[in-house]
Amino acid sequence: MSCQKAALELNTGSQPGPKSPERTEDVTAFEDYGTGLLENQLSVCDFVKIQKAFESPEPRKIICMSREDFTQKMTEIVGWGTKEEYGELFDKVDVAQDGFINWEKLTSFILLELNKQDERAKATVVPQWKDLEFLPVKHKDNIQKVIFLKSSSHYLTISKEGLLAIWGENLKLQETFPITSDATKLKHLWVTSLVSLENVNKIAVAFTSKEICFYDLLSKEEFACQYKLQGLKGTPICMDYWYDPLDANESILSFGDITGKVQAIAFTAALISLFERPASACEDGEATMTINWAELLSGCHKCCDILEHKLHQGDWVRQVTYNASLDAIISSTTSNTNSVVLAWREKSKKHLHMTSFNIAQGIHAFDYHARLNLIATAGINNKVCLWNPYVVSKPVGVLWGHSASVIAVQFFVERKQLFSFSKDKFLFLRRVRTEQDRILNNEGMTIISNVLRLWDIQHQLSIQRIACSFPESQDFRCLFHFDEAHGRLFISFNNRLALLAMKSDASKRVKSHEKAVTCVLYNSILKQVISSDTGSTVSFWMIDTGQKIKQFTGCHGNAEISTMALDANETRLLTGSTDGTVKIWDFNGYCHHTLNVGQDGAVDISQILILKKTILVTGWERYDYASWKTIGRAITVFRPQNFNQFFIQPEEWKGGIQHHHDILCAAFLPPQTVVTGSYDGEIVLWNSSTESAHHVLHPDYQRLLKSKLDTKPQKLLSAGRSHSTHPVADQSTMGVRNFEIDTEGKNAVMRLCFLKVRKNTAVTGGANLVSCGGSGYVRFWDIYKKQLLAEFLAHSGAGTIIMSTDKMNRYLTTGDLDGWLKIWNIEEYCLNSSKNKITKAPTLIRSFQPHEDRISSLEMCEPGGQLLIISSSADCSICVTGVCNAPVWIFGQAKHWHIENYLFLPKRDTNLVENDIQKEISLFSKEESCLDPTEHSLLNKKNKDDSTYNVRPSEDINLGIKYKERSTCMKETQKPYYGEVIKKSFSAFRSLSIGVLEELPEVNKPAFLLDPEKYFREEPEEERPQIPEAPSLFETLKAVFDEKNLFPKEILDHERKAKQLCQEKSCEVKKNKK
């Protein structure tokens, strides 16, 4: 950005702008603090004063100021602003922390800030779009119209063959109905247009049979035809409907036909009846009433008037609309004469006064902007022209840029912008000739590239260009419709319907990263927040103020950083990436080791788990074609004691593969319990010391695992819900039951969390493991009893969720795909085991939406004893807030916060100290004492009904686009397990064979127990001889030591000469002074 442009951006007045007062109320995440910053309030005169302060009287000499000098001089020179504000400005300029700044550094900082503001301003102007999406339509012919019903929030699409499709506001296809007419058979009937009569809850459909049918949306029957207008002289091919919002009785239906005639029906009592019912008509209100056009022209129907003109002279009327602000009917044709006709209504409201525009080659479409008073035309001559309705001689503006005829135009009313749509290019793709192609004469395929342009009307410039490619067909018809209220752009290509949706307006929202944030951590030692994004960038932030400290870019090249972890001492950072590597960094940005998880291949790493002596890495499935192995279901293990090189290869995990699907998460409970959760809902319990799996938990079943060498059938444990409702008669008569594996992800385990504070659950019972994921459910497990104790729906209709808990396990935070956070109090939840599963949710403390997109990571921390929730999202932001109604801050916002000034929550009770005085009890005996005796045998126990278990449909589950695409193509390579009812212990040592203990032989007591007096009696103290005291130094000193006796003569002579020389020089200096 040039200095001239920067100066224009500054305040031009000599007086500074009004100074923002200190904010004392809650600061929300959606406020823009940029206007309150000191650098944005400085005027040009203020910068001139500051520049003079940095000028030196000597040429080519640079004046530098320290922080103290800068704050002192600026408050005196500028004349306003506090020292604290200038100190903050100094800190922003002094990025390198040199302790001083000069004029060059200050101006560079100001120019960069202005450039950022300029980019933000452009982002507010140009809309951001999601990827082009094709909707699953059932139309077999050209789509003729797309409309939105405001009353019911539904979309309607109708095709040429007469199929009407109803879409929900979420663009899910709900129903389809055939719209037919009695005039002709369906195969000879075409639908030409569709309009919605919102004020009377009806739709009007035009047919090639020269009739218009009115269907009642509130009828008991499916789209019952209430009125049928017949006897039209030409086939209506375009329609438009308008009604007065202040008086819904006043409405106008306008339509144009193939003969060049424009006609309009002005209704005066629309809410009562569109047309008068004749006396001979059937009394049944559902019967269709037929109206002849000649009757309307003759004035038989007093509730409506007819307006018409024939100025288009036989040319097909391509578009027609009535505009209330002009009180005129606007119509267009592809002719170069009378291309656009404005039929103005006179005072009598029954006659029209016509004016027209002549446009070379004609136009395809037009649109009118009432506030700008402009008509935009889509020219066949590749031009988009802007017209003043009252000036017909020439356009007020011409927009150049399309290389083919413009098909459609539509104003973006709110932003005063204009969309134009054209068929710009034809790309011919020549295919490789085969023998079959020579026979069939297949040369290739032509691709049509449709171009969408967005224009800035004020500057008449194209600010955005989007290309959409479709395969060419013989009959090409393209439809364009922009739903401004929902930010959706519909483009139809024959019978296909594409959606281009606008991204949520994030211009007013602060971004912490340039790209979507994937993970966030908290370093309790440095009191810093660490975040990563899809652009392979790691940033460090101060939790107290929100200031960014440093940033590492390109940590894994261009690959996405999917997860991060801190070591036990919080001095090393581990980053996992989609390139299949985990890197170990220090906080200076130096990479110490690279762990080769994917073995030189790309693997989506989901979590890094750091134990005492091992690092476990889990990830999503990838098929390695080099080794012919499937990678992703197994756990990858690294042992830090073997880190003697930069590149570290993985070691063997003895437990092998136990999951059927990708491992999404893991958790560790000291001393040796590891759990892993997968996409199919299974939670596998491992022993980290032996690296062996011993149990599988699932909401629908439980399964006991044995060693890999055991070939016997595996056993099942009945869970809280079972697929069978029949009683089990006898183990011998029970067949082998096959359980289904969830391949749709409705039970996907996205996060696992141990409640480590609950240390006595093995004795007292209760939940010590929490899982969450698919369908928005949170589940509480007792891993000692292998029992699902509770589950509740945390986020209804939100798909997959994630969670986090604080160190004291008092609060649970959950986040969903829509950016909502919920905070639950779980301190008293599921403390005791219960036979019946709990479905009641814990106390909900807070529910709010700090993000606009999917929440990717959650972290709970307690700096200074105050509990905070940190969340990251795909909307590129990182937020921090408190548990109760605390404000929400965004890392990266212009104004830094002071978190201690806003949080007034009670600090953590330091008296809550765990009482660990109880004697250690064997895990085996603990579990045995907790078990219900009836659970040892399930032969006479009925399985519980699972009719109360409701989950969200799998199509709403969203685990990310990449994973979704991969999971749809996933094939099952493992057979399901079979098993039988277990009637052994539920303990962790169930796989050991427990037999009768052998009797120990009698052990003779040792001698020190038989005769303790002999070994432990106290001996009488004996009298010890006294040691004489040493003589003093004065008594033993024979002669006095001096320097002559201690040092050699040469050293003493040298010292004496040096003293003489020093005395002589001092005397000379005194004489010279006199």
PDB file of C-alpha atoms in Angstrom, residues 31-154:
ATOM      1  CA  GLU A  31     -17.595  -6.570  18.969  1.00  0.00           C
ATOM      2  CA  ASP A  32     -15.102  -4.772  16.778  1.00  0.00           C
ATOM      3  CA  TYR A  33     -12.480  -3.024  18.809  1.00  0.00           C
ATOM      4  CA  GLY A  34     -10.515  -1.601  15.895  1.00  0.00           C
ATOM      5  CA  THR A  35     -12.124   1.835  16.044  1.00  0.00           C
ATOM      6  CA  GLY A  36     -11.121   2.302  19.691  1.00  0.00           C
ATOM      7  CA  LEU A  37      -7.390   1.736  19.160  1.00  0.00           C
ATOM      8  CA  LEU A  38      -5.016   4.646  19.522  1.00  0.00           C
ATOM      9  CA  GLU A  39      -3.394   4.184  16.109  1.00  0.00           C
ATOM     10  CA  ASN A  40      -6.804   4.404  14.431  1.00  0.00           C
ATOM     11  CA  GLN A  41      -7.662   7.673  16.183  1.00  0.00           C
ATOM     12  CA  LEU A  42      -4.472   9.540  15.257  1.00  0.00           C
ATOM     13  CA  SER A  43      -5.023  12.158  12.570  1.00  0.00           C
ATOM     14  CA  VAL A  44      -2.627  13.351   9.870  1.00  0.00           C
ATOM     15  CA  CYS A  45      -1.683  16.364  11.997  1.00  0.00           C
ATOM     16  CA  ASP A  46      -0.870  14.035  14.884  1.00  0.00           C
ATOM     17  CA  PHE A  47       1.465  12.002  12.652  1.00  0.00           C
ATOM     18  CA  VAL A  48       3.166  15.184  11.464  1.00  0.00           C
ATOM     19  CA  LYS A  49       3.888  16.064  15.104  1.00  0.00           C
ATOM     20  CA  ILE A  50       5.205  12.568  15.771  1.00  0.00           C
ATOM     21  CA  GLN A  51       7.406  12.711  12.675  1.00  0.00           C
ATOM     22  CA  LYS A  52       8.994  15.965  13.852  1.00  0.00           C
ATOM     23  CA  ALA A  53       9.826  14.306  17.164  1.00  0.00           C
ATOM     24  CA  PHE A  54      11.833  11.679  15.293  1.00  0.00           C
ATOM     25  CA  GLU A  55      13.632  14.205  13.029  1.00  0.00           C
ATOM     26  CA  SER A  56      17.296  14.860  13.773  1.00  0.00           C
ATOM     27  CA  PRO A  57      19.051  18.201  13.163  1.00  0.00           C
ATOM     28  CA  GLU A  58      21.972  16.272  11.754  1.00  0.00           C
ATOM     29  CA  PRO A  59      21.400  14.732   8.314  1.00  0.00           C
ATOM     30  CA  ARG A  60      21.317  10.942   7.944  1.00  0.00           C
ATOM     31  CA  LYS A  61      21.056  10.441  11.680  1.00  0.00           C
ATOM     32  CA  ILE A  62      18.262   8.172  12.906  1.00  0.00           C
ATOM     33  CA  ILE A  63      16.652   8.989  16.229  1.00  0.00           C
ATOM     34  CA  CYS A  64      15.514   6.012  18.289  1.00  0.00           C
ATOM     35  CA  MET A  65      13.324   6.179  21.349  1.00  0.00           C
ATOM     36  CA  SER A  66      12.954   3.812  24.248  1.00  0.00           C
ATOM     37  CA  ARG A  67       9.568   2.933  25.661  1.00  0.00           C
ATOM     38  CA  GLU A  68       9.847   5.476  28.461  1.00  0.00           C
ATOM     39  CA  ASP A  69      10.987   8.262  26.127  1.00  0.00           C
ATOM     40  CA  PHE A  70       8.307   7.467  23.575  1.00  0.00           C
ATOM     41  CA  THR A  71       5.412   7.492  26.048  1.00  0.00           C
ATOM     42  CA  GLN A  72       6.660  10.695  27.696  1.00  0.00           C
ATOM     43  CA  LYS A  73       7.267  12.640  24.471  1.00  0.00           C
ATOM     44  CA  MET A  74       4.119  11.489  22.686  1.00  0.00           C
ATOM     45  CA  THR A  75       1.801  12.589  25.499  1.00  0.00           C
ATOM     46  CA  GLU A  76       3.501  16.016  25.426  1.00  0.00           C
ATOM     47  CA  ILE A  77       3.744  16.425  21.644  1.00  0.00           C
ATOM     48  CA  VAL A  78       0.410  15.000  20.521  1.00  0.00           C
ATOM     49  CA  GLY A  79      -1.463  16.496  23.444  1.00  0.00           C
ATOM     50  CA  TRP A  80      -3.924  13.672  24.104  1.00  0.00           C
ATOM     51  CA  GLY A  81      -3.845  10.015  24.989  1.00  0.00           C
ATOM     52  CA  THR A  82      -2.478   8.292  28.072  1.00  0.00           C
ATOM     53  CA  LYS A  83       0.964   6.849  28.656  1.00  0.00           C
ATOM     54  CA  GLU A  84      -0.551   3.360  28.882  1.00  0.00           C
ATOM     55  CA  GLU A  85      -2.036   3.698  25.385  1.00  0.00           C
ATOM     56  CA  TYR A  86       1.248   4.912  23.890  1.00  0.00           C
ATOM     57  CA  GLY A  87       3.013   2.130  25.754  1.00  0.00           C
ATOM     58  CA  GLU A  88       0.714  -0.425  24.094  1.00  0.00           C
ATOM     59  CA  LEU A  89       1.434   1.175  20.718  1.00  0.00           C
ATOM     60  CA  PHE A  90       5.169   0.937  21.414  1.00  0.00           C
ATOM     61  CA  ASP A  91       4.863  -2.770  22.253  1.00  0.00           C
ATOM     62  CA  LYS A  92       3.003  -3.439  18.989  1.00  0.00           C
ATOM     63  CA  VAL A  93       5.635  -1.623  16.938  1.00  0.00           C
ATOM     64  CA  ASP A  94       8.585  -3.221  18.744  1.00  0.00           C
ATOM     65  CA  VAL A  95       7.889  -6.746  17.531  1.00  0.00           C
ATOM     66  CA  ALA A  96      11.533  -7.795  17.795  1.00  0.00           C
ATOM     67  CA  GLN A  97      11.616  -6.501  21.404  1.00  0.00           C
ATOM     68  CA  ASP A  98      14.744  -4.453  20.776  1.00  0.00           C
ATOM     69  CA  GLY A  99      13.700  -1.927  23.394  1.00  0.00           C
ATOM     70  CA  PHE A 100      13.585   1.005  20.963  1.00  0.00           C
ATOM     71  CA  ILE A 101      11.719   2.161  17.848  1.00  0.00           C
ATOM     72  CA  ASN A 102      12.300   4.746  15.122  1.00  0.00           C
ATOM     73  CA  TRP A 103      10.123   6.550  12.593  1.00  0.00           C
ATOM     74  CA  GLU A 104      10.611   3.823   9.972  1.00  0.00           C
ATOM     75  CA  LYS A 105       9.362   1.099  12.318  1.00  0.00           C
ATOM     76  CA  LEU A 106       6.361   3.189  13.336  1.00  0.00           C
ATOM     77  CA  THR A 107       5.287   3.994   9.763  1.00  0.00           C
ATOM     78  CA  SER A 108       5.761   0.364   8.688  1.00  0.00           C
ATOM     79  CA  PHE A 109       3.459  -0.740  11.471  1.00  0.00           C
ATOM     80  CA  ILE A 110       0.809   1.852  10.564  1.00  0.00           C
ATOM     81  CA  LEU A 111       0.921   0.892   6.870  1.00  0.00           C
ATOM     82  CA  LEU A 112       0.536  -2.794   7.713  1.00  0.00           C
ATOM     83  CA  GLU A 113      -2.429  -2.038   9.963  1.00  0.00           C
ATOM     84  CA  LEU A 114      -4.095  -0.005   7.228  1.00  0.00           C
ATOM     85  CA  ASN A 115      -3.465  -2.792   4.752  1.00  0.00           C
ATOM     86  CA  LYS A 116      -5.197  -5.244   7.103  1.00  0.00           C
ATOM     87  CA  GLN A 117      -8.159  -2.884   7.393  1.00  0.00           C
ATOM     88  CA  ASP A 118      -8.303  -2.597   3.632  1.00  0.00           C
ATOM     89  CA  GLU A 119      -8.352  -6.379   3.254  1.00  0.00           C
ATOM     90  CA  ARG A 120     -11.099  -6.661   5.861  1.00  0.00           C
ATOM     91  CA  ALA A 121     -13.132  -4.073   3.989  1.00  0.00           C
ATOM     92  CA  LYS A 122     -12.771  -6.054   0.759  1.00  0.00           C
ATOM     93  CA  ALA A 123     -13.836  -9.215   2.555  1.00  0.00           C
ATOM     94  CA  THR A 124     -17.039  -7.497   3.631  1.00  0.00           C
ATOM     95  CA  VAL A 125     -17.814  -6.563   0.037  1.00  0.00           C
ATOM     96  CA  VAL A 126     -17.017  -9.807  -1.765  1.00  0.00           C
ATOM     97  CA  PRO A 127     -19.096 -12.781  -0.605  1.00  0.00           C
ATOM     98  CA  GLN A 128     -17.382 -16.073   0.090  1.00  0.00           C
ATOM     99  CA  TRP A 129     -18.972 -19.203  -1.346  1.00  0.00           C
ATOM    100  CA  LYS A 130     -19.017 -22.833  -0.393  1.00  0.00           C
ATOM    101  CA  ASP A 131     -18.278 -25.557  -2.929  1.00  0.00           C
ATOM    102  CA  LEU A 132     -20.818 -26.124  -5.697  1.00  0.00           C
ATOM    103  CA  GLU A 133     -23.294 -28.795  -4.625  1.00  0.00           C
ATOM    104  CA  PHE A 134     -25.743 -30.727  -6.804  1.00  0.00           C
ATOM    105  CA  LEU A 135     -29.098 -31.438  -5.173  1.00  0.00           C
ATOM    106  CA  PRO A 136     -30.704 -34.906  -5.576  1.00  0.00           C
ATOM    107  CA  VAL A 137     -33.620 -34.003  -7.853  1.00  0.00           C
ATOM    108  CA  LYS A 138     -36.241 -36.338  -9.344  1.00  0.00           C
ATOM    109  CA  HIS A 139     -37.029 -34.151 -12.337  1.00  0.00           C
ATOM    110  CA  LYS A 140     -36.683 -35.828 -15.715  1.00  0.00           C
ATOM    111  CA  ASP A 141     -37.032 -32.697 -17.847  1.00  0.00           C
ATOM    112  CA  ASN A 142     -35.935 -29.063 -17.766  1.00  0.00           C
ATOM    113  CA  ILE A 143     -36.469 -27.230 -14.479  1.00  0.00           C
ATOM    114  CA  GLN A 144     -38.658 -24.230 -15.280  1.00  0.00           C
ATOM    115  CA  LYS A 145     -38.794 -22.330 -11.980  1.00  0.00           C
ATOM    116  CA  VAL A 146     -37.414 -22.219  -8.426  1.00  0.00           C
ATOM    117  CA  ILE A 147     -39.338 -20.249  -5.781  1.00  0.00           C
ATOM    118  CA  PHE A 148     -39.281 -19.900  -1.991  1.00  0.00           C
ATOM    119  CA  LEU A 149     -42.456 -19.902   0.114  1.00  0.00           C
ATOM    120  CA  LYS A 150     -41.927 -17.478   2.989  1.00  0.00           C
ATOM    121  CA  SER A 151     -45.080 -18.567   4.801  1.00  0.00           C
ATOM    122  CA  SER A 152     -44.003 -22.200   5.159  1.00  0.00           C
ATOM    123  CA  SER A 153     -40.197 -21.842   4.626  1.00  0.00           C
ATOM    124  CA  HIS A 154     -40.188 -24.317   1.752  1.00  0.00           C
TER     125      HIS A 154
END
